[in-house]
């Protein structure tokens, strides 16, 4: 069974903007206290998570966000903040720096007119100013865009903005209806079949420009699916690994198998049971089995982008070999091989940068793995203990995990 890699905490539903494609702030949800979130973070550490992502709403509206980031770092995990960027001034950037945050993700939808149309007047200038403040404090920044019919033509410009303002990564994901309270409004953001080719060309330009500027982005196989997805096509899958390695939690402490299943499947609430118990519970395992059995329509959420590759790596390698065999000229084979290896090296470097933004550098990941491999119980890695959790409860959870893993062998 794959280990937990990241916990995505929607720490608040509140937001200082009213974005056209998001109704999250209109649904007021009670929020966990600072101490309750700390218990969640401690459990994430105990479960071996590498990263805690703080999202919203707008996470910077919570005054304790800096304390929670610091607490995450003290527990040996990377901390990522997803923000609209409008609240990041010199003071906020300084506090983010002091907290030890690994990366801050800023939303940019396109050119100024496009961005302000989607996110509100004045939002573009404030987001750019936020990026500049992060750069001043040498905080790694990434840029995110929600792709819809309104902004697909602006995506190459988003890359230019990222390059200009020192962002290392641009993450794209297509508009998703889960952010709207009224699903009937989804058509406003979708494209017609006649626009698929035009949107595809814009995405292709985006991919090529990302290579030119050496900016990390989503897998190209994922990006090339976005135009058809925006036209209403579903990408059915039974193999989304996010069900195993990603844990989404809403402001009230509800835990779900994934964000797409949030309205249909609740697997627990951290106010009633610890995240540790919920993650190892039979209820969660059953929910995952049910989802895999019926299959998923394919959400194309960027946090699950690795699930939407066209083919397995081995198949891609054999495909390349077949092409090489068709080349009669040995010189062409050598040149093609060089080009292939050079391209693979560049893609690997960009992919590493893309994911290390959230999991930490390779040195950090290696250190964490070695510490876990050679640590004696209760010595090297000191997991913060929940004062209310009894030893018998922890032993019971471990026993359940072992029994489930034995059944899966």
CSV table of C-alpha atoms in Angstrom, one decimal:
chain,number,residue,atom,x,y,z
A,1,UNK,CA,0.0,0.0,0.0
A,2,UNK,CA,1.5,3.4,-1.0
A,3,UNK,CA,2.4,5.7,1.8
A,4,UNK,CA,0.8,9.1,2.5
A,5,UNK,CA,2.8,11.8,0.7
A,6,UNK,CA,0.9,15.0,1.1
A,7,UNK,CA,-1.9,16.5,3.2
A,8,UNK,CA,-3.9,19.2,1.4
A,9,UNK,CA,-5.5,21.4,4.1
A,10,UNK,CA,-8.3,23.8,3.0
A,11,UNK,CA,-7.7,25.8,6.1
A,12,UNK,CA,-10.5,28.4,5.5
A,13,UNK,CA,-13.3,28.9,3.1
A,14,UNK,CA,-13.0,32.7,3.5
A,15,UNK,CA,-11.5,34.8,0.8
A,16,UNK,CA,-11.0,38.5,0.1
A,17,UNK,CA,-11.8,38.0,-3.6
A,18,UNK,CA,-15.0,36.9,-5.5
A,19,UNK,CA,-13.6,34.9,-8.4
A,20,UNK,CA,-15.9,34.2,-11.3
A,21,UNK,CA,-15.1,30.4,-11.3
A,22,UNK,CA,-15.2,29.8,-7.6
A,23,UNK,CA,-18.1,29.8,-5.1
A,24,UNK,CA,-16.1,28.4,-2.1
A,25,UNK,CA,-16.3,31.7,0.0
A,26,UNK,CA,-20.1,31.7,-0.3
A,27,UNK,CA,-20.3,28.5,1.6
A,28,UNK,CA,-19.4,29.5,5.1
A,29,UNK,CA,-17.8,26.6,7.0
A,30,UNK,CA,-16.6,26.4,10.6
A,31,UNK,CA,-12.9,26.3,10.9
A,32,UNK,CA,-10.7,24.2,13.2
A,33,UNK,CA,-8.7,26.0,15.8
A,34,UNK,CA,-4.9,26.4,15.8
A,35,UNK,CA,-4.4,23.5,18.3
A,36,UNK,CA,-6.7,21.2,16.3
A,37,UNK,CA,-4.8,21.9,13.1
A,38,UNK,CA,-1.5,21.2,15.0
A,39,UNK,CA,-2.9,17.8,15.9
A,40,UNK,CA,-3.6,17.1,12.2
A,41,UNK,CA,-0.1,18.2,11.3
A,42,UNK,CA,1.4,15.9,14.0
A,43,UNK,CA,-0.6,13.0,12.7
A,44,UNK,CA,0.5,13.8,9.1
A,45,UNK,CA,4.1,13.5,10.4
A,46,UNK,CA,3.4,10.2,12.1
A,47,UNK,CA,1.9,8.9,8.9
A,48,UNK,CA,5.1,9.8,7.0
A,49,UNK,CA,3.7,12.7,4.9
A,50,UNK,CA,6.4,14.8,3.1
A,51,UNK,CA,4.3,17.9,2.5
A,52,UNK,CA,1.5,20.0,3.9
A,53,UNK,CA,-0.3,22.2,1.5
A,54,UNK,CA,-2.3,25.1,3.0
A,55,UNK,CA,-5.1,26.3,0.6
A,56,UNK,CA,-8.5,27.9,1.0
A,57,UNK,CA,-10.3,30.2,0.4
A,58,UNK,CA,-7.3,32.5,1.0
A,59,UNK,CA,-5.1,30.9,3.7
A,60,UNK,CA,-3.4,34.2,4.5
A,61,UNK,CA,-6.6,35.4,6.1
A,62,UNK,CA,-5.8,33.2,9.0
A,63,UNK,CA,-3.5,35.0,11.4
A,64,UNK,CA,-2.1,31.7,12.7
A,65,UNK,CA,-1.0,30.5,9.2
A,66,UNK,CA,2.6,31.5,9.9
A,67,UNK,CA,2.6,29.6,13.2
A,68,UNK,CA,1.2,26.5,11.4
A,69,UNK,CA,3.8,26.7,8.7
A,70,UNK,CA,6.6,26.9,11.3
A,71,UNK,CA,5.0,23.9,13.2
A,72,UNK,CA,4.9,21.9,9.9
A,73,UNK,CA,8.6,22.6,9.4
A,74,UNK,CA,9.5,21.7,12.9
A,75,UNK,CA,7.8,18.3,12.3
A,76,UNK,CA,10.2,17.6,9.3
A,77,UNK,CA,7.8,18.3,6.5
A,78,UNK,CA,7.7,20.8,3.6
A,79,UNK,CA,5.1,23.6,3.7
A,80,UNK,CA,3.4,25.0,0.7
A,81,UNK,CA,0.9,27.9,0.6
A,82,UNK,CA,-1.6,28.5,-2.2
A,83,UNK,CA,-2.6,32.1,-2.4
A,84,UNK,CA,-4.2,34.7,-4.7
A,85,UNK,CA,-1.2,36.9,-3.9
A,86,UNK,CA,-3.2,40.1,-3.1
A,87,UNK,CA,-2.3,40.1,0.6
A,88,UNK,CA,1.4,39.6,0.2
A,89,UNK,CA,3.1,42.9,1.1
A,90,UNK,CA,6.6,43.4,2.6
A,91,UNK,CA,5.5,42.5,6.1
A,92,UNK,CA,3.6,39.3,5.0
A,93,UNK,CA,6.5,38.2,2.8
A,94,UNK,CA,8.8,38.7,5.8
A,95,UNK,CA,6.7,36.7,8.0
A,96,UNK,CA,6.4,33.9,5.4
A,97,UNK,CA,10.2,33.9,5.2
A,98,UNK,CA,10.6,33.7,9.0
A,99,UNK,CA,8.1,30.8,9.1
A,100,UNK,CA,10.4,28.8,6.8
A,101,UNK,CA,7.8,28.2,4.0
A,102,UNK,CA,9.1,26.2,1.1
A,103,UNK,CA,7.0,27.5,-1.7
A,104,UNK,CA,4.2,30.0,-2.3
A,105,UNK,CA,1.8,29.3,-5.1
A,106,UNK,CA,0.3,32.5,-6.7
A,107,UNK,CA,-2.8,32.5,-9.0
A,108,UNK,CA,-2.4,34.3,-12.3
A,109,UNK,CA,-5.1,33.8,-15.0
A,110,UNK,CA,-3.5,35.7,-17.9
A,111,UNK,CA,-3.2,39.2,-19.1
A,112,UNK,CA,-4.3,42.0,-16.8
A,113,UNK,CA,-7.8,42.4,-18.4
A,114,UNK,CA,-8.3,38.6,-18.3
A,115,UNK,CA,-7.2,38.2,-14.7
A,116,UNK,CA,-9.2,41.1,-13.4
A,117,UNK,CA,-12.3,39.9,-15.3
A,118,UNK,CA,-12.0,36.5,-13.6
A,119,UNK,CA,-10.8,37.5,-10.1
A,120,UNK,CA,-11.8,41.1,-9.6
A,121,UNK,CA,-10.5,44.6,-10.5
A,122,UNK,CA,-7.0,45.3,-9.2
A,123,UNK,CA,-6.2,41.7,-8.6
A,124,UNK,CA,-3.6,41.4,-11.3
A,125,UNK,CA,-1.4,44.3,-10.1
A,126,UNK,CA,-1.6,43.0,-6.5
A,127,UNK,CA,-0.7,39.5,-7.5
A,128,UNK,CA,2.3,40.7,-9.5
A,129,UNK,CA,3.4,42.9,-6.5
A,130,UNK,CA,3.1,39.8,-4.3
A,131,UNK,CA,5.4,37.8,-6.6
A,132,UNK,CA,7.9,40.6,-6.4
A,133,UNK,CA,7.8,40.6,-2.6
A,134,UNK,CA,8.4,36.9,-2.5
A,135,UNK,CA,11.3,37.3,-4.9
A,136,UNK,CA,12.8,40.0,-2.7
A,137,UNK,CA,12.9,37.6,0.3
A,138,UNK,CA,14.2,34.8,-1.9
A,139,UNK,CA,11.0,32.7,-1.3
A,140,UNK,CA,10.4,30.2,-4.0
A,141,UNK,CA,7.2,31.0,-5.9
A,142,UNK,CA,5.1,29.1,-8.4
A,143,UNK,CA,2.3,30.4,-10.6
A,144,UNK,CA,-1.1,28.7,-11.1
A,145,UNK,CA,-3.8,29.2,-13.6
A,146,UNK,CA,-7.3,27.7,-13.9
A,147,UNK,CA,-7.8,27.1,-17.6
A,148,UNK,CA,-11.2,27.9,-19.2
A,149,UNK,CA,-12.5,29.4,-22.4
A,150,UNK,CA,-11.7,32.9,-21.0
A,151,UNK,CA,-8.0,32.4,-20.7
A,152,UNK,CA,-6.5,29.5,-22.7
A,153,UNK,CA,-5.2,32.0,-25.3
A,154,UNK,CA,-3.3,33.8,-22.5
A,155,UNK,CA,-1.4,30.8,-21.2
A,156,UNK,CA,1.9,31.6,-23.0
A,157,UNK,CA,1.7,35.1,-21.5
A,158,UNK,CA,1.4,33.5,-18.0
A,159,UNK,CA,4.7,31.7,-18.6
A,160,UNK,CA,6.3,35.0,-19.6
A,161,UNK,CA,5.1,36.6,-16.4
A,162,UNK,CA,6.5,33.7,-14.4
A,163,UNK,CA,9.9,34.0,-16.0
A,164,UNK,CA,9.9,37.8,-15.5
A,165,UNK,CA,9.0,37.5,-11.8
A,166,UNK,CA,11.3,34.7,-10.9
A,167,UNK,CA,8.7,31.9,-10.5
A,168,UNK,CA,10.2,28.4,-11.0
A,169,UNK,CA,7.0,26.6,-11.9
A,170,UNK,CA,3.7,27.1,-13.7
A,171,UNK,CA,0.9,24.8,-12.7
A,172,UNK,CA,-2.2,24.5,-14.9
A,173,UNK,CA,-5.5,22.8,-14.3
A,174,UNK,CA,-8.7,23.1,-16.2
A,175,UNK,CA,-11.8,24.6,-14.7
A,176,UNK,CA,-13.7,22.1,-12.5
A,177,UNK,CA,-17.4,22.3,-11.5
A,178,UNK,CA,-16.6,21.3,-7.9
A,179,UNK,CA,-15.8,24.9,-7.2
A,180,UNK,CA,-19.3,26.1,-8.1
A,181,UNK,CA,-22.4,25.7,-6.0
A,182,UNK,CA,-24.6,25.6,-9.1
A,183,UNK,CA,-23.3,23.0,-11.5
A,184,UNK,CA,-25.5,24.4,-14.2
A,185,UNK,CA,-23.1,27.4,-14.6
A,186,UNK,CA,-20.3,25.2,-15.8
A,187,UNK,CA,-21.1,25.8,-19.5
A,188,UNK,CA,-19.9,29.4,-19.1
A,189,UNK,CA,-16.3,28.1,-18.7
A,190,UNK,CA,-16.3,25.3,-21.3
A,191,UNK,CA,-15.3,25.5,-25.0
A,192,UNK,CA,-17.1,24.1,-28.1
A,193,UNK,CA,-15.7,21.5,-30.4
A,194,UNK,CA,-14.6,24.1,-32.9
A,195,UNK,CA,-12.3,25.7,-30.3
A,196,UNK,CA,-10.5,22.4,-29.3
A,197,UNK,CA,-7.8,22.8,-32.0
A,198,UNK,CA,-7.2,26.5,-31.2
A,199,UNK,CA,-6.9,25.7,-27.5
A,200,UNK,CA,-4.6,22.8,-28.3
A,201,UNK,CA,-2.3,25.1,-30.2
A,202,UNK,CA,-2.2,27.5,-27.3
A,203,UNK,CA,-1.3,24.6,-25.0
A,204,UNK,CA,1.4,23.4,-27.4
A,205,UNK,CA,2.9,26.9,-27.5
A,206,UNK,CA,2.8,26.9,-23.7
A,207,UNK,CA,4.7,23.6,-23.5
A,208,UNK,CA,7.4,24.8,-26.0
A,209,UNK,CA,7.8,28.1,-24.2
A,210,UNK,CA,8.2,26.3,-20.8
A,211,UNK,CA,11.1,24.3,-22.3
A,212,UNK,CA,12.6,27.5,-23.7
A,213,UNK,CA,12.4,29.4,-20.4
A,214,UNK,CA,13.3,26.2,-18.4
A,215,UNK,CA,10.2,26.6,-16.3
A,216,UNK,CA,8.7,23.5,-14.8
A,217,UNK,CA,5.1,22.6,-15.5
A,218,UNK,CA,2.6,19.7,-15.5
A,219,UNK,CA,3.4,16.6,-17.6
A,220,UNK,CA,2.8,17.3,-21.3
A,221,UNK,CA,0.5,14.3,-21.7
A,222,UNK,CA,-1.7,15.9,-19.0
A,223,UNK,CA,-1.6,19.3,-20.6
A,224,UNK,CA,-2.6,18.0,-24.0
A,225,UNK,CA,-5.8,16.5,-22.6
A,226,UNK,CA,-7.0,19.9,-21.3
A,227,UNK,CA,-8.7,21.2,-24.5
A,228,UNK,CA,-10.9,18.1,-24.9
A,229,UNK,CA,-11.6,18.1,-21.2
A,230,UNK,CA,-12.9,21.6,-21.5
A,231,UNK,CA,-15.2,20.6,-24.3
A,232,UNK,CA,-16.9,18.1,-22.0
A,233,UNK,CA,-15.0,14.9,-22.6
A,234,UNK,CA,-14.4,12.6,-19.6
A,235,UNK,CA,-11.1,10.7,-19.1
A,236,UNK,CA,-12.2,7.5,-17.3
A,237,UNK,CA,-9.6,5.9,-15.1
A,238,UNK,CA,-9.4,3.3,-12.3
A,239,UNK,CA,-5.7,4.0,-11.5
A,240,UNK,CA,-5.6,7.4,-9.8
A,241,UNK,CA,-2.8,7.1,-7.2
A,242,UNK,CA,-4.0,10.2,-5.4
A,243,UNK,CA,-6.5,8.0,-3.5
A,244,UNK,CA,-3.5,6.4,-1.7
A,245,UNK,CA,-1.0,9.2,-1.3
A,246,UNK,CA,-3.0,12.4,-1.0
A,247,UNK,CA,-5.3,13.4,1.9
A,248,UNK,CA,-7.7,16.4,1.5
A,249,UNK,CA,-9.2,18.0,4.5
A,250,UNK,CA,-11.8,20.9,4.6
A,251,UNK,CA,-11.9,23.8,7.1
A,252,UNK,CA,-14.2,21.9,9.4
A,253,UNK,CA,-11.9,18.9,9.6
A,254,UNK,CA,-13.8,16.6,7.2
A,255,UNK,CA,-11.5,14.1,5.5
A,256,UNK,CA,-12.2,12.8,2.0
A,257,UNK,CA,-10.7,10.2,-0.4
A,258,UNK,CA,-10.2,13.1,-2.9
A,259,UNK,CA,-11.7,16.5,-3.6
A,260,UNK,CA,-13.9,15.2,-6.4
A,261,UNK,CA,-15.5,12.7,-4.0
A,262,UNK,CA,-15.9,15.3,-1.3
A,263,UNK,CA,-19.7,15.7,-1.8
A,264,UNK,CA,-20.3,11.9,-1.9
A,265,UNK,CA,-17.8,10.3,0.5
A,266,UNK,CA,-16.9,11.4,3.9
A,267,UNK,CA,-14.4,9.1,5.6
A,268,UNK,CA,-14.1,10.9,8.9
A,269,UNK,CA,-13.7,14.1,10.8
A,270,UNK,CA,-10.6,15.0,12.8
A,271,UNK,CA,-12.7,16.4,15.6
A,272,UNK,CA,-14.1,12.9,16.2
A,273,UNK,CA,-11.1,10.8,15.4
A,274,UNK,CA,-7.5,11.6,14.8
A,275,UNK,CA,-6.2,11.8,11.3
A,276,UNK,CA,-3.9,8.9,12.2
A,277,UNK,CA,-6.9,6.7,12.9
A,278,UNK,CA,-9.0,7.9,9.9
A,279,UNK,CA,-6.2,7.3,7.5
A,280,UNK,CA,-5.6,3.7,8.7
A,281,UNK,CA,-9.3,3.0,9.1
A,282,UNK,CA,-11.3,0.2,7.3
A,283,UNK,CA,-13.8,2.9,6.3
A,284,UNK,CA,-11.2,4.7,4.2
A,285,UNK,CA,-10.0,1.5,2.6
A,286,UNK,CA,-13.5,0.5,1.6
A,287,UNK,CA,-14.2,4.0,0.1
A,288,UNK,CA,-11.1,3.6,-2.1
A,289,UNK,CA,-12.1,0.1,-3.2
A,290,UNK,CA,-15.5,1.3,-4.1
A,291,UNK,CA,-14.2,4.2,-6.1
A,292,UNK,CA,-11.7,2.0,-8.0
A,293,UNK,CA,-14.4,-0.6,-8.7
A,294,UNK,CA,-16.7,1.9,-10.3
A,295,UNK,CA,-13.9,4.0,-11.8
A,296,UNK,CA,-13.4,7.8,-11.9
A,297,UNK,CA,-14.5,10.1,-14.7
A,298,UNK,CA,-11.1,11.8,-14.5
A,299,UNK,CA,-11.1,15.2,-12.9
A,300,UNK,CA,-7.8,16.5,-14.4
A,301,UNK,CA,-7.1,18.3,-11.1
A,302,UNK,CA,-3.4,19.4,-11.1
A,303,UNK,CA,-2.7,17.6,-7.8
A,304,UNK,CA,-3.4,14.3,-9.6
A,305,UNK,CA,-1.8,15.2,-13.0
A,306,UNK,CA,0.6,12.1,-13.0
A,307,UNK,CA,-2.5,9.9,-13.2
A,308,UNK,CA,-3.3,11.0,-16.7
A,309,UNK,CA,-0.3,10.0,-18.8
A,310,UNK,CA,-1.0,8.5,-22.2
A,311,UNK,CA,1.1,5.4,-21.6
A,312,UNK,CA,3.4,3.8,-19.2
A,313,UNK,CA,7.1,4.8,-19.3
A,314,UNK,CA,8.2,1.4,-20.6
A,315,UNK,CA,5.7,1.7,-23.5
A,316,UNK,CA,7.2,5.1,-24.4
A,317,UNK,CA,10.7,3.7,-24.4
A,318,UNK,CA,9.8,0.8,-26.7
A,319,UNK,CA,8.0,3.2,-28.9
A,320,UNK,CA,11.2,5.2,-29.3
A,321,UNK,CA,13.2,2.0,-30.0
A,322,UNK,CA,10.8,1.1,-32.8
A,323,UNK,CA,11.3,4.5,-34.4
A,324,UNK,CA,15.1,4.1,-34.1
A,325,UNK,CA,15.0,0.7,-35.9
A,326,UNK,CA,13.3,2.3,-38.9
A,327,UNK,CA,16.3,4.7,-39.4
A,328,UNK,CA,18.6,3.3,-42.0
A,329,UNK,CA,21.4,5.8,-41.5
A,330,UNK,CA,23.5,5.0,-38.4
A,331,UNK,CA,24.5,8.7,-38.2
A,332,UNK,CA,20.8,9.6,-37.9
A,333,UNK,CA,20.4,7.0,-35.2
A,334,UNK,CA,23.3,8.5,-33.2
A,335,UNK,CA,21.9,12.1,-33.6
A,336,UNK,CA,18.4,11.0,-32.7
A,337,UNK,CA,19.7,9.2,-29.7
A,338,UNK,CA,21.6,12.2,-28.5
A,339,UNK,CA,18.5,14.4,-29.0
A,340,UNK,CA,16.4,11.9,-27.1
A,341,UNK,CA,18.8,11.6,-24.2
A,342,UNK,CA,19.3,15.4,-24.0
A,343,UNK,CA,15.5,16.0,-24.1
A,344,UNK,CA,14.9,13.3,-21.4
A,345,UNK,CA,17.6,15.0,-19.2
A,346,UNK,CA,15.9,18.4,-19.6
A,347,UNK,CA,12.5,16.9,-18.9
A,348,UNK,CA,13.7,15.0,-15.9
A,349,UNK,CA,15.4,18.1,-14.5
A,350,UNK,CA,12.2,20.2,-14.9
A,351,UNK,CA,10.0,17.4,-13.5
A,352,UNK,CA,12.3,17.2,-10.4
A,353,UNK,CA,12.1,21.0,-9.9
A,354,UNK,CA,8.3,20.8,-10.3
A,355,UNK,CA,7.8,18.2,-7.6
A,356,UNK,CA,10.6,19.2,-5.3
A,357,UNK,CA,8.8,22.5,-4.9
A,358,UNK,CA,6.3,20.6,-2.8
A,359,UNK,CA,8.3,17.6,-1.4
A,360,UNK,CA,11.5,19.4,-0.7
A,361,UNK,CA,15.0,19.2,-2.3
A,362,UNK,CA,16.5,15.7,-3.0
A,363,UNK,CA,18.8,16.3,0.0
A,364,UNK,CA,15.8,16.9,2.2
A,365,UNK,CA,13.9,13.9,0.9
A,366,UNK,CA,17.0,11.6,1.2
A,367,UNK,CA,17.7,12.8,4.7
A,368,UNK,CA,14.0,12.1,5.6
A,369,UNK,CA,14.1,8.6,4.1
A,370,UNK,CA,17.4,7.7,5.8
A,371,UNK,CA,16.3,9.0,9.1
A,372,UNK,CA,13.2,6.8,8.8
A,373,UNK,CA,15.1,3.7,7.8
A,374,UNK,CA,17.8,3.8,10.5
A,375,UNK,CA,15.9,5.4,13.4
A,376,UNK,CA,15.3,3.4,16.4
A,377,UNK,CA,11.8,3.6,17.9
A,378,UNK,CA,11.5,6.8,19.9
A,379,UNK,CA,15.1,8.0,19.2
A,380,UNK,CA,16.0,9.7,15.9
A,381,UNK,CA,12.6,10.9,14.7
A,382,UNK,CA,10.6,12.1,17.6
A,383,UNK,CA,7.0,12.1,16.5
A,384,UNK,CA,4.9,14.5,18.5
A,385,UNK,CA,2.4,12.6,20.5
A,386,UNK,CA,-1.2,13.4,20.9
A,387,UNK,CA,-1.8,13.8,24.6
A,388,UNK,CA,-5.3,12.4,24.3
A,389,UNK,CA,-4.3,9.3,22.4
A,390,UNK,CA,-3.6,6.2,24.4
A,391,UNK,CA,-0.9,3.7,23.7
A,392,UNK,CA,-3.5,0.9,23.2
A,393,UNK,CA,-5.2,3.0,20.5
A,394,UNK,CA,-2.0,3.5,18.6
A,395,UNK,CA,-1.2,-0.3,18.8
A,396,UNK,CA,-4.7,-1.0,17.5
A,397,UNK,CA,-4.2,1.2,14.5
A,398,UNK,CA,-0.9,-0.4,13.7
A,399,UNK,CA,-2.4,-3.8,14.0
A,400,UNK,CA,-5.2,-2.9,11.6
A,401,UNK,CA,-2.7,-1.5,9.1
A,402,UNK,CA,-0.6,-4.7,9.2
A,403,UNK,CA,-3.8,-6.9,8.8
A,404,UNK,CA,-4.9,-4.9,5.7
A,405,UNK,CA,-1.5,-5.0,4.1
A,406,UNK,CA,-1.3,-8.8,4.7
A,407,UNK,CA,-4.7,-9.2,2.9
A,408,UNK,CA,-3.4,-7.2,-0.1
A,409,UNK,CA,-0.3,-9.4,-0.6
